[in-house]
Structures are given as structure tokens and as C-alpha cells.
Tab-separated table of C-alpha atoms and ligand atoms in Angstrom:
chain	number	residue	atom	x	y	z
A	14	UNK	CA	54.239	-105.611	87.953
A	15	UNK	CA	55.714	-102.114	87.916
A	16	UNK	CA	58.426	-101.592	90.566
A	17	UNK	CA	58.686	-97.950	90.167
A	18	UNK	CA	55.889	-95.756	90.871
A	19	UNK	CA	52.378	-96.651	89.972
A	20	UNK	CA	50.057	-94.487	87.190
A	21	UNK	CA	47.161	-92.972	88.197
A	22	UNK	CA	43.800	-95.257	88.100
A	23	UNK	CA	40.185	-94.966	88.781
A	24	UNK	CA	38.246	-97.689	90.741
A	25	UNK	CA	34.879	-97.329	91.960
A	26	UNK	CA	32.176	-99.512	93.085
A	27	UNK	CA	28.498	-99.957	93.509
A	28	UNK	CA	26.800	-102.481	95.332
A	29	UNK	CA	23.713	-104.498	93.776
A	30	UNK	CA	21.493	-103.695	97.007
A	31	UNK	CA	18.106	-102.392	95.223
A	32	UNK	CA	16.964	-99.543	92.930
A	33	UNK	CA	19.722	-97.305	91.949
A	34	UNK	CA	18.843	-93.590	92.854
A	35	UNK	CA	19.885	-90.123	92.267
A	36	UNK	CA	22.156	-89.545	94.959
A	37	UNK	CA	24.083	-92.411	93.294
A	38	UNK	CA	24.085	-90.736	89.992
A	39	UNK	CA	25.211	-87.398	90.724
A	40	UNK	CA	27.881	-88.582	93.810
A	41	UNK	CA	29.114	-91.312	91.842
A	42	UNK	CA	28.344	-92.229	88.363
A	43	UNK	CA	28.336	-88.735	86.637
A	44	UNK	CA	31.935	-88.940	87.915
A	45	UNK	CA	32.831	-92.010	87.002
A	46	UNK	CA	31.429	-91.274	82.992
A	47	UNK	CA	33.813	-87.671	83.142
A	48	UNK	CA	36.693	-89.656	84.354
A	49	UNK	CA	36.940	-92.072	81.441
A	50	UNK	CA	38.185	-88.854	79.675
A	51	UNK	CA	41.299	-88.353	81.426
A	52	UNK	CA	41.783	-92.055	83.499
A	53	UNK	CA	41.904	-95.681	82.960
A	54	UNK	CA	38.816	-96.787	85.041
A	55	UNK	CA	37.954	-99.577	86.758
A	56	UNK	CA	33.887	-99.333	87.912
A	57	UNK	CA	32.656	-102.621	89.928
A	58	UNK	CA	29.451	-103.977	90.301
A	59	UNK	CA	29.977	-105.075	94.107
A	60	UNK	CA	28.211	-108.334	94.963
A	61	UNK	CA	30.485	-109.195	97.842
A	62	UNK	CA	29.320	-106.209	99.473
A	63	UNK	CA	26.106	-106.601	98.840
A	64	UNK	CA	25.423	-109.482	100.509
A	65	UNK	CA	26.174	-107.797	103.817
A	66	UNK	CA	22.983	-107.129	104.923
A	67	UNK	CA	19.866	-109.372	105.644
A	68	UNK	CA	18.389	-111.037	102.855
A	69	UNK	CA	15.485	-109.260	103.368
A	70	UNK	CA	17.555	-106.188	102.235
A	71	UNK	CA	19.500	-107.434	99.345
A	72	UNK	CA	16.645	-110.058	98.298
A	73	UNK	CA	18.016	-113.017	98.213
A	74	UNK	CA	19.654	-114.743	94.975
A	75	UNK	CA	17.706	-114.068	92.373
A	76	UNK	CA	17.315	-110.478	93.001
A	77	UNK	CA	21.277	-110.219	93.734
A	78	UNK	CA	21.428	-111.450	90.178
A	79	UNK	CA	18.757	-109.191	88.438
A	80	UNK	CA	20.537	-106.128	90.623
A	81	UNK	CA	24.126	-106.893	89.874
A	82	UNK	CA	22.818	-106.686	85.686
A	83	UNK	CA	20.703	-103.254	86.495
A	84	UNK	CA	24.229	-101.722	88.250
A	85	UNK	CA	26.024	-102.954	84.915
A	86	UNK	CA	22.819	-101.221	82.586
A	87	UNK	CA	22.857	-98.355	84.429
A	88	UNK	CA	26.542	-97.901	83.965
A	89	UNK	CA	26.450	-98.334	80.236
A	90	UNK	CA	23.616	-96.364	79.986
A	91	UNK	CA	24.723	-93.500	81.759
A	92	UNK	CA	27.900	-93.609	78.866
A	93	UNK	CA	30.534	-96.024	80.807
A	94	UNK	CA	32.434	-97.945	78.020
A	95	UNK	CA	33.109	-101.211	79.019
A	96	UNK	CA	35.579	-101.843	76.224
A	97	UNK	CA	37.525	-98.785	77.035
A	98	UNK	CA	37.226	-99.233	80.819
A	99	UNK	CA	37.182	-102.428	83.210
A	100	UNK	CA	33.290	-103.244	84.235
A	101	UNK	CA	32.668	-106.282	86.220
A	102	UNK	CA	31.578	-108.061	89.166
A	103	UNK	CA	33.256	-108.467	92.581
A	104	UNK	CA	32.657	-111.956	92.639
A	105	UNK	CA	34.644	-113.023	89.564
A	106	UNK	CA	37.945	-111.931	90.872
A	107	UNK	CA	38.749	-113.666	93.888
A	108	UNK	CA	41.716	-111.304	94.624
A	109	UNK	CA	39.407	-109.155	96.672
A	110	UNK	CA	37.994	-111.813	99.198
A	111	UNK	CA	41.863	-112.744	99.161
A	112	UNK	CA	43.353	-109.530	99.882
A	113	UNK	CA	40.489	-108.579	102.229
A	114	UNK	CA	41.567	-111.152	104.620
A	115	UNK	CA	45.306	-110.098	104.502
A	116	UNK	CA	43.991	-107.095	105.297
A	117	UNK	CA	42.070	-108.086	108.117
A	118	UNK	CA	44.965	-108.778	109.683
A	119	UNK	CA	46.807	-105.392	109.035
A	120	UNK	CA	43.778	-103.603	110.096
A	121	UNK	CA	42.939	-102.921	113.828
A	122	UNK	CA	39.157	-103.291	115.554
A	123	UNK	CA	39.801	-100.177	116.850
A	124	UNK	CA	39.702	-98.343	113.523
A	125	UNK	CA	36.822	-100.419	112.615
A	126	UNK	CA	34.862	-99.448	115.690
A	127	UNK	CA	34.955	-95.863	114.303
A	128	UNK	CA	33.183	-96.195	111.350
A	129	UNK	CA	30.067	-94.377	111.410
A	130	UNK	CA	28.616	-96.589	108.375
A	131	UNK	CA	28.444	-99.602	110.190
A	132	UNK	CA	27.082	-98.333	113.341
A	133	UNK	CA	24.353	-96.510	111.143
A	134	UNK	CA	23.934	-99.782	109.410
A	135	UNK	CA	23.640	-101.555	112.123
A	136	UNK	CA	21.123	-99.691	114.157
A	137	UNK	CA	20.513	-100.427	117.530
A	138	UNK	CA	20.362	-104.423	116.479
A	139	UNK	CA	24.346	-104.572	116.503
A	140	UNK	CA	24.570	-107.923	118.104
A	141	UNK	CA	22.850	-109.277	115.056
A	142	UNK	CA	24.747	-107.571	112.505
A	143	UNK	CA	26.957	-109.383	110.157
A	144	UNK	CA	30.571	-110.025	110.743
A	145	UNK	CA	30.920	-109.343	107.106
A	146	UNK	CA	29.147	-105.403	107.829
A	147	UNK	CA	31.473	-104.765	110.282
A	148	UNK	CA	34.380	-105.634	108.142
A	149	UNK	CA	33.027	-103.863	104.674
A	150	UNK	CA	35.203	-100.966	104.987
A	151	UNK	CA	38.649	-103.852	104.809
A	152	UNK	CA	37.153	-105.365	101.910
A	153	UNK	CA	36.591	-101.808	100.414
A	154	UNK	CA	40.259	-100.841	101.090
A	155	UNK	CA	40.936	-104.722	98.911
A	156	UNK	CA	38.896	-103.796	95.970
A	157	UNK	CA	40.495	-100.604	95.729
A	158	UNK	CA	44.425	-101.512	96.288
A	159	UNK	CA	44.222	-104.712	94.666
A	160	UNK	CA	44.292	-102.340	91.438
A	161	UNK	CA	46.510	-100.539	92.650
A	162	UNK	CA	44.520	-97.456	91.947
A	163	UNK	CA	44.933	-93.826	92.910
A	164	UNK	CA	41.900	-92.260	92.557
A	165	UNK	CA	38.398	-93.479	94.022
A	166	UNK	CA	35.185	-90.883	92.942
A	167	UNK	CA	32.418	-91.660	95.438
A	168	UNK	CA	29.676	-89.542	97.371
A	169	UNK	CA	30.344	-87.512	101.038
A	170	UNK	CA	29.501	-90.387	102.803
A	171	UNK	CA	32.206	-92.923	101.734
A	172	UNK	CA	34.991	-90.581	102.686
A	173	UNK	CA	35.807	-92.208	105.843
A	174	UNK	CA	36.014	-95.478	104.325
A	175	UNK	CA	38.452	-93.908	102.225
A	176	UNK	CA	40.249	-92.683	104.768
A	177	UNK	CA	40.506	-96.319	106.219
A	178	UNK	CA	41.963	-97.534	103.209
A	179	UNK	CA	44.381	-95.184	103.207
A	180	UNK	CA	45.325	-96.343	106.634
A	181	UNK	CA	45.697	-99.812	105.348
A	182	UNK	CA	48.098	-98.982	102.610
A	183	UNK	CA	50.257	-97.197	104.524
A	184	UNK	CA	50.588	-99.714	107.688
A	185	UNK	CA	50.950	-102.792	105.290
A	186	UNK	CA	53.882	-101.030	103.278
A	187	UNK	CA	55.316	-100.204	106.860
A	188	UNK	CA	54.381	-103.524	108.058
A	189	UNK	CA	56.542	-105.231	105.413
A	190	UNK	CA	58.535	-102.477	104.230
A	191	UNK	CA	61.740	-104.820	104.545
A	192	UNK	CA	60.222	-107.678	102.552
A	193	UNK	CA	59.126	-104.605	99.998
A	194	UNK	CA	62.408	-103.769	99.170
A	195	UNK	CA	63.523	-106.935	99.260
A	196	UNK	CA	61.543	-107.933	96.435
A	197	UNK	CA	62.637	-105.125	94.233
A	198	UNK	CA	60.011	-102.205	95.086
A	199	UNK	CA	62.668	-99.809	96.057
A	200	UNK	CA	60.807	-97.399	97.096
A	201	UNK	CA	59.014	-99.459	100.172
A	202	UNK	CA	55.754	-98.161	99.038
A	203	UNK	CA	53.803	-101.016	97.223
A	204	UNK	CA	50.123	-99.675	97.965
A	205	UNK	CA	49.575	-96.356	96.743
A	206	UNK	CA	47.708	-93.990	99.546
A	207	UNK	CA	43.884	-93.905	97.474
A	208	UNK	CA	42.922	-90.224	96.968
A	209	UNK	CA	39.004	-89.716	97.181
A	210	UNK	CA	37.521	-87.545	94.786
A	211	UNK	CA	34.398	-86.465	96.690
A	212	UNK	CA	33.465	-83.273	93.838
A	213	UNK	CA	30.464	-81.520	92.710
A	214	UNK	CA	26.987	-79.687	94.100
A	215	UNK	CA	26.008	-83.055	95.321
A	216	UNK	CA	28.227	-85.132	96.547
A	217	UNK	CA	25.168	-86.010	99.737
A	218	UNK	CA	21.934	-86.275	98.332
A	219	UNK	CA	19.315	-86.160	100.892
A	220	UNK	CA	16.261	-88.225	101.360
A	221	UNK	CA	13.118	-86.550	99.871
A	222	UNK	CA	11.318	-87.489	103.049
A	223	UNK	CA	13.679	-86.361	105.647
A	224	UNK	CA	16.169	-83.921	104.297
A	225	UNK	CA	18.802	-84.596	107.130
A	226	UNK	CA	19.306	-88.580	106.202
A	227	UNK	CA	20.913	-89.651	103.101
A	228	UNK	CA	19.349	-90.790	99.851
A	229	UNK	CA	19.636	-94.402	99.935
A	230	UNK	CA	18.985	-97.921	98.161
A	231	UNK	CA	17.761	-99.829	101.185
A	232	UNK	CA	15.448	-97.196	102.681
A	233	UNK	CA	12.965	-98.951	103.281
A	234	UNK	CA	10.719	-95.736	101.771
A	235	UNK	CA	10.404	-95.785	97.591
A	236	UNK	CA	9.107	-92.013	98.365
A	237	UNK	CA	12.572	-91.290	99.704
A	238	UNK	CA	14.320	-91.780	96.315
A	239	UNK	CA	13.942	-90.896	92.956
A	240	UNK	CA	15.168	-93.981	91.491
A	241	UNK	CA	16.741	-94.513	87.651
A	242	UNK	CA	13.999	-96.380	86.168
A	243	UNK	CA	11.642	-94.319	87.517
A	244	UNK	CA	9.132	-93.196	84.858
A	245	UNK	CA	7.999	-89.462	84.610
A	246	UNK	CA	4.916	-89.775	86.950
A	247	UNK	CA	6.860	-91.116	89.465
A	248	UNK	CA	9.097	-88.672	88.986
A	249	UNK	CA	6.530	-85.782	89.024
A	250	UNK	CA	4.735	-87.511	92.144
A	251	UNK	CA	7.869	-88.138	94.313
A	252	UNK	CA	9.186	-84.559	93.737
A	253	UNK	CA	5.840	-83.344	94.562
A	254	UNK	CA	5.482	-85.161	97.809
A	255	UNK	CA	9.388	-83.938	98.652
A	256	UNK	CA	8.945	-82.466	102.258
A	257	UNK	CA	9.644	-78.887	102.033
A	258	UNK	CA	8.979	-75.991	104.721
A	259	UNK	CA	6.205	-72.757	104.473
A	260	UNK	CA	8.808	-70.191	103.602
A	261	UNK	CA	9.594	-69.379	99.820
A	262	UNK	CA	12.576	-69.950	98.606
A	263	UNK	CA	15.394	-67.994	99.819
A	264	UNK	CA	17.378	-65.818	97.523
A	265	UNK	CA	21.068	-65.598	98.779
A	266	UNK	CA	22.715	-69.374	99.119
A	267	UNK	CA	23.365	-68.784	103.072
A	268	UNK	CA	19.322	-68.399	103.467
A	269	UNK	CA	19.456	-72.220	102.833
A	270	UNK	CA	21.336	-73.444	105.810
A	271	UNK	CA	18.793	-73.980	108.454
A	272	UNK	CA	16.511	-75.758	105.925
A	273	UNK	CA	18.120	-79.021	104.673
A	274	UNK	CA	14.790	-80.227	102.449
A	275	UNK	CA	15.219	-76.909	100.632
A	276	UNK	CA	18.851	-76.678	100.409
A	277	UNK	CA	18.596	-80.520	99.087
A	278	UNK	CA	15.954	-80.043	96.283
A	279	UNK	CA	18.433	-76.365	95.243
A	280	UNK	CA	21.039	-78.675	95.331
A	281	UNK	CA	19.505	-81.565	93.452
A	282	UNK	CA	17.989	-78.897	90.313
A	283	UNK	CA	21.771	-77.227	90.484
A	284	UNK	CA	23.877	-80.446	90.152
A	285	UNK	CA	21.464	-81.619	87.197
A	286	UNK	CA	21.613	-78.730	85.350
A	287	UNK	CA	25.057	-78.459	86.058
A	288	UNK	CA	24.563	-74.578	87.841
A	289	UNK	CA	25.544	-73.380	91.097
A	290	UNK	CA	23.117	-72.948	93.931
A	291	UNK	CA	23.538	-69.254	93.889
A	292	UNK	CA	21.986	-69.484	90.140
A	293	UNK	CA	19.456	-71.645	90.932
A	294	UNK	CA	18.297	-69.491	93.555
A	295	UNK	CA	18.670	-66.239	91.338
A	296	UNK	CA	16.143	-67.839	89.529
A	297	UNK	CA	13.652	-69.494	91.863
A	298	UNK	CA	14.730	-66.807	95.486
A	299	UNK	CA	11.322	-65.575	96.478
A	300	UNK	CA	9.112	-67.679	95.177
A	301	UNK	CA	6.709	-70.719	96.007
A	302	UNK	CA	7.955	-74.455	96.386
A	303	UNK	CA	5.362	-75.502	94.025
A	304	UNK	CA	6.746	-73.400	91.090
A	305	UNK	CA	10.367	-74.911	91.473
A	306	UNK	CA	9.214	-78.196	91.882
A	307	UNK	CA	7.290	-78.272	88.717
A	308	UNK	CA	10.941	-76.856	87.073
A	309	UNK	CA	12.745	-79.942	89.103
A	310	UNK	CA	10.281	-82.183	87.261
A	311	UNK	CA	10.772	-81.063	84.053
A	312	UNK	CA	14.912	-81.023	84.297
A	313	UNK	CA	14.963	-84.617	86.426
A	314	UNK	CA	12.519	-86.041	83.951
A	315	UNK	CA	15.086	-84.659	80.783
A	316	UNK	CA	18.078	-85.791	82.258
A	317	UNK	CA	17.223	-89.454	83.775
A	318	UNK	CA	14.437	-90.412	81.261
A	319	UNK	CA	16.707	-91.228	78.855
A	320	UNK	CA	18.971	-93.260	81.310
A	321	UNK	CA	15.489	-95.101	82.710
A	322	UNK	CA	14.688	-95.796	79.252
A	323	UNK	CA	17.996	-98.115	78.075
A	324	UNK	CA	18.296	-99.482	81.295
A	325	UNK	CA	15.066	-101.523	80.946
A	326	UNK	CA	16.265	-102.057	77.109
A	327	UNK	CA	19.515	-102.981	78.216
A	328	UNK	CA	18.292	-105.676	80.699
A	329	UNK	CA	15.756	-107.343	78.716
A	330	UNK	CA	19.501	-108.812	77.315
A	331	UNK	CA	20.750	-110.987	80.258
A	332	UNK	CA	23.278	-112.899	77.872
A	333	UNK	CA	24.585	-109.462	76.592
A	334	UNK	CA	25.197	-107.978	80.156
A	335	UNK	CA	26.688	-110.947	81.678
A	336	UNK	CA	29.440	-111.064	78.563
A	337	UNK	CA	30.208	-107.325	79.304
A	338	UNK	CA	31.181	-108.920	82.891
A	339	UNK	CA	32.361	-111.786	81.884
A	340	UNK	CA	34.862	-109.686	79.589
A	341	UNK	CA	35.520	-107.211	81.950
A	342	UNK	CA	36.561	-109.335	84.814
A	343	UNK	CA	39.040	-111.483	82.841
A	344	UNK	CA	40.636	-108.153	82.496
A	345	UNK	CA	40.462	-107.462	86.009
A	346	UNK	CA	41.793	-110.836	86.968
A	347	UNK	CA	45.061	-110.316	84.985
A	348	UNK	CA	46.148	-106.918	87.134
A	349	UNK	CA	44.632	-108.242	90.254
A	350	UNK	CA	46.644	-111.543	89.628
A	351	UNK	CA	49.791	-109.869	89.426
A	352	UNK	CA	48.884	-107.646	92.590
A	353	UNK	CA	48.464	-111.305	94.180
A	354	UNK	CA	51.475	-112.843	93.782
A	355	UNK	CA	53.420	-109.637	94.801
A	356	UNK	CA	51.788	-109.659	97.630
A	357	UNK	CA	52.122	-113.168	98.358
A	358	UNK	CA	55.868	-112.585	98.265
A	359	UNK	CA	56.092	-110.011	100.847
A	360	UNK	CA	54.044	-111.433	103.411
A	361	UNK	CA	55.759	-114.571	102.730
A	362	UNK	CA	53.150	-116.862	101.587
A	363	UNK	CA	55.332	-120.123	99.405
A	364	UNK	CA	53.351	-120.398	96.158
A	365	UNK	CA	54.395	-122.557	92.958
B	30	ATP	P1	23.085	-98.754	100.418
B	30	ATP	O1	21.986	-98.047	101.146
B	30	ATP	O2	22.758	-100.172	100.070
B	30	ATP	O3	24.454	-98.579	101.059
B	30	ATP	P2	23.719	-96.616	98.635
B	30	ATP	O4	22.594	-95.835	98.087
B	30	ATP	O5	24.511	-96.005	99.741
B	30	ATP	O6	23.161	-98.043	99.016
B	30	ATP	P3	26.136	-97.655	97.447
B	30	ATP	O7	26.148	-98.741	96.444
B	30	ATP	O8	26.507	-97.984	98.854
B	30	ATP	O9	24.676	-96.997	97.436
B	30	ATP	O10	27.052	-96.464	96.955
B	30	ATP	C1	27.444	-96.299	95.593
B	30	ATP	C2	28.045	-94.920	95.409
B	30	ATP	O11	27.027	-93.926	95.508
B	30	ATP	C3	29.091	-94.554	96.484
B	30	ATP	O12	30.145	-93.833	95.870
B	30	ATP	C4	28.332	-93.659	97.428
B	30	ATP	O13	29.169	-92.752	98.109
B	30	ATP	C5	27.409	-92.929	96.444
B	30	ATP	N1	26.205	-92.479	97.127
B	30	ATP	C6	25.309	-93.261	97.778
B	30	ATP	N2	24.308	-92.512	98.264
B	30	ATP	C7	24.578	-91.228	97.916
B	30	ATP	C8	23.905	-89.984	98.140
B	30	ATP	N3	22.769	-89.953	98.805
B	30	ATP	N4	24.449	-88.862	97.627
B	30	ATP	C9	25.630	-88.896	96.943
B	30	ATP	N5	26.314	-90.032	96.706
B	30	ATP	C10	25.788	-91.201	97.181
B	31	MG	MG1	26.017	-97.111	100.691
């Protein structure tokens, strides 16, 4: 362990809940693939998470398991390198059910009660929620710190989790800022304060249903997503059906702010062409939906065909994809082990 400052690293996660979409892929895992360039990365398939919400969310076991190896395919196929980078499973580093629950205890139910995930999450069943929903955003803050890490890409609507995290950090190190420096971290700051990097024309894709609720796994709409392995048709038919409004497009960017289904779909074509709204709409301003939809098809089709495509390759090879997490979290292990015993120190835990 480092007792002077920590470097700057990249963690991110992604739970196995369902069918991985394109507001995943342009808020989160084109980021994650640009940041190998300049980072050490750490990208997590996260199980723990995932089994959160009712079974008949997540699916139940096997699905968890066939999930948790299409997360780790689409990863690799969207140019993650696992031997460059850390890419693993939650479940086989124990650190973060470990530090959650140190953290559960640094954390107060009053900053919990605030987070709009959960209470979206939980709908207007909260009663019935699980414990372990309510207390995702402490095991989020675990995953993250237990690597230490400094930077965390993830979409618009993570960013208060993020926030929480931050939180954490700073009350633990003030918590035990004593026992800190009395273990050598002169400084009293053993948790870094985790800097979101929320970037990009879509950082909050919209559902193509309903253009003011966020693209997600576990909607329980297929027609609300355009998913990874989708194959062309879909593609074609799901951008088709996209709810729009009667007016053509609008030509200036600020013509787009009463109408989130059109703002969504300018915002979807910009981010995967890698253009700004304003271009998109010097382009398409004026004219029809149907026009720019068929152009949406065509550039969604070039850019996540390919990814589709070795995903279902890459998971017809179960034994392949489990050694790339086997591998991956023995290298996880080792820094989260030394986070461990630190830690263990300074709240005063007796080990061996
Ligand atoms: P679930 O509905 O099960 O929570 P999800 O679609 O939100 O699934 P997560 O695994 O929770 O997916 O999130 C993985 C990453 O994708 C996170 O960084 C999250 O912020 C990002 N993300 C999720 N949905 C969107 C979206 N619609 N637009 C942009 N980024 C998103
Ligand atoms: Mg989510």
C-alpha cells in the first residue's frame, strides 16, 4: 500500500440485470474503451448488485450467470482489454461485501433516504423493496474505494450515487483520521474523493417509448431499448416505432427543448456518429421524422452490428469468458486485499 498520494484509476461497473442497451453503450462503455488509453481501468461485471431486485427482474440463477458472461462479451467486444485492464465479477472479491458493511456504518439513513434511484426503483411498493436496494448506493461507494480509484465514467443518472461515495470517503477519513495517521498515511486522507466523469452527447439516453424516462435494462418494454444483440430488423423496427411528435425536425439545437423524443433520437444519431446536435440538425432541421429515422438505422445498424455480432460469438465460449474473470479478479483481489487490511487497521479490527 502506497502511503503517499494515490494515482489516478478508473473503476466502473455494470450490473448483469438483462439485455445491455444503448444508453449503456454511449454513457458508459464508449468511455470506459477511450479511457484504457490514458488510465489503468478497472470495469466490473456487478453481480452483487444485480441481485437487488426481484428475481423476476434479474431471472433467477441461471440467467444471472448467462448475463454476468454477456456484460463480460460485450465489454471485450466493444475493445476492453482484459489483459491490459482488470475485468471481473463482483462476486469473486469479497472485499466489496466487506467494505460495504464498514461502510454501512459510516454512512447515515438520512443520506440514503435521498437517493432518487431507490425511490424510483422502488415504486410505490417500498415496503417490499429489498434491504439490499436501499443500500446499493454503500456498496457502490465499496466497489469503487476499495480500488482506491479516482475516476468513475458512468451515465447522468449515477451522479448522485457518486456524490454519495464521495461523502463516504471523506467522513470515514474524518472518522478515523487519528488512526490514519497513526498507521503511517500522513496525510489523513486514505480514500480518495471519486471524481465522476459524466461526458459526451449522451450521457441520458431516453426510452424510445417515452422520451422523458431513461433507457433501461429492466423496463419491462423490449420496444423501449435498442439492445446490443439486437439484429438489424430489430433495429430498423424499434427506431421506427420510436415515439416522435408531428412537427419536422427543428433546425437550431434550442428548437429541441420542449420535445424530449426528438431531442433523444438527435442526440442518439449525434453521439454515434460522434457530431454535435447542432450538425445533426444542420443536416436533418426541416425535414420529416421518417427521413432521419431511416439515417438513424443505417448509422445504429453500422456501429452496433459489429458489437451484436462477437457478442453472440464470444458467448458461445463459456470456459473462455469465465477464465477472462477468473484472471481478472485474482488481480483485483491482490489491490483490494491490501485496501483490506489497511482498513482493518484503522478501524481497529485484530487480524493475524
Ligand atoms: P438497470 O435498469 O438494471 O439499473 P441500467 O440500464 O440502468 O440497468 P446499469 O447496469 O445500472 O444499467 O448501469 C450501467 C452503466 O450504464 C452506468 O454507468 C449507468 O449510468 C449507465 N447508463 C444506464 N442507463 C443509461 C442511459 N439510459 N443513458 C446513459 N447511460 C446509462
Ligand atoms: Mg441502472
Amino acid at each position: 500500500m502506497q502511503k503517499t498520494k494515490t494515482k489516478t484509476r478508473v473503476f466502473s461497473g455494470v450490473q448483469p440485470t438483462g439485455n445491455l442497451h444503448l444508453g449503456n453503450y454511449l454513457g458508459a462503455i464508449v468511455r470506459f474503451v477511450e479511457l484504457q488509453r490514458t488510465h489503468d481501468c478497472i470495469y466490473c461485471v456487478v453481480d452483487l448488485h444485480a441481485i437487488t431486485v426481484p428475481m423476476s427482474v434479474c431471472g433467477g440463477p441461471t440467467e444471472l450467470r448467462r448475463n454476468t458472461r454477456e456484460v463480460t462479451a460485450a465489454f471485450i467486444a466493444a475493445g476492453i482489454d482484459p489483459k491490459k485492464h482488470i475485468v471481473f465479477n463482483q462476486s469473486q472479491v469479497s472485499g466489496h461485501a466487506e467494505l460495504a458493511w464498514i461502510f454501512n456504518c459510516v454512512a447515515r439513513v438520512g443520506w440514503l433516504s435521498r437517493m432518487t434511484q431507490f425511490k424510483e426503483k422502488a415504486g410505490k411498493d417500498r415496503e417490499n423493496a429489498s434491504v439490499g436496494l436501499y443500500d446499493y448506493p454503500v456498496l457502490m461507494a465499496a466497489d469503487i474505494l476499495l480500488y482506491h480509484a479516482t475516476h468513475v465514467p458512468v451515465g447522468e443518472d449515477q451522479k448522485q450515487h457518486l456524490e454519495l461515495s464521495r461523502d463516504i470517503a471523506q467522513k470515514f477519513n474524518n472518522d478515523f483520521g487519528d488512526s490514519i495517521r497513526g498507521h503511517g498515511f500522513n496525510d489523513g486522507l486514505f480514500f480518495p474523493q471519486p471524481e465522476p466523469l459524466i461526458t459526451g452527447p449522451a450521457t441520458r439516453v431516453m426510452s424510445l417509448r417515452d422520451g422523458t424516462k431513461k433507457m433501461s435494462k429492466s423496463d419491462s418494454s423490449d420496444n423501449s431499448r435498442i439492445n446490443l444483440i439486437d439484429d438489424a430488423d430489430t433495429i430498423a423496427q424499434k427506431i421506427r416505432k420510436a415515439k416522435t411528435d408531428p412537427e419536422p425536425l427543428p433546425s437550431e439545437e434550442k428548437g429541441l427543448t420542449p420535445r424530449p423524443e426528438a431531442d433523444n433520437l438527435v442526440g442518439i444519431y449525434a453521439a454515434l456518429q460522434g457530431v454535435s446536435k447542432a450538425e445533426v440538425l444542420g443536416q436533418f432541421g426541416g425535414g420529416q421524422f421518417s427521413t432521419f429515422k431511416t439515417a438513424l438505422v443505417d448509422v445504429a445498424v453500422a456501429k452496433l452490428g459489429p458489437i451484436g455480432a462477437e457478442m453472440k460469438k464470444l458467448v458461445q465460449d463459456p470456459v473462455y469468458i469465465n477464465s477472462i474473470l477468473a484472471d481478472g479478479s485474482q488481480r483485483a483481489q491482490a489491490i483490494a486485499a491490501e485496501t483490506m487490511k489497511a482498513v482493518k487497521d484503522i478501524v481497529g479490527f485484530v487480524r493475524a
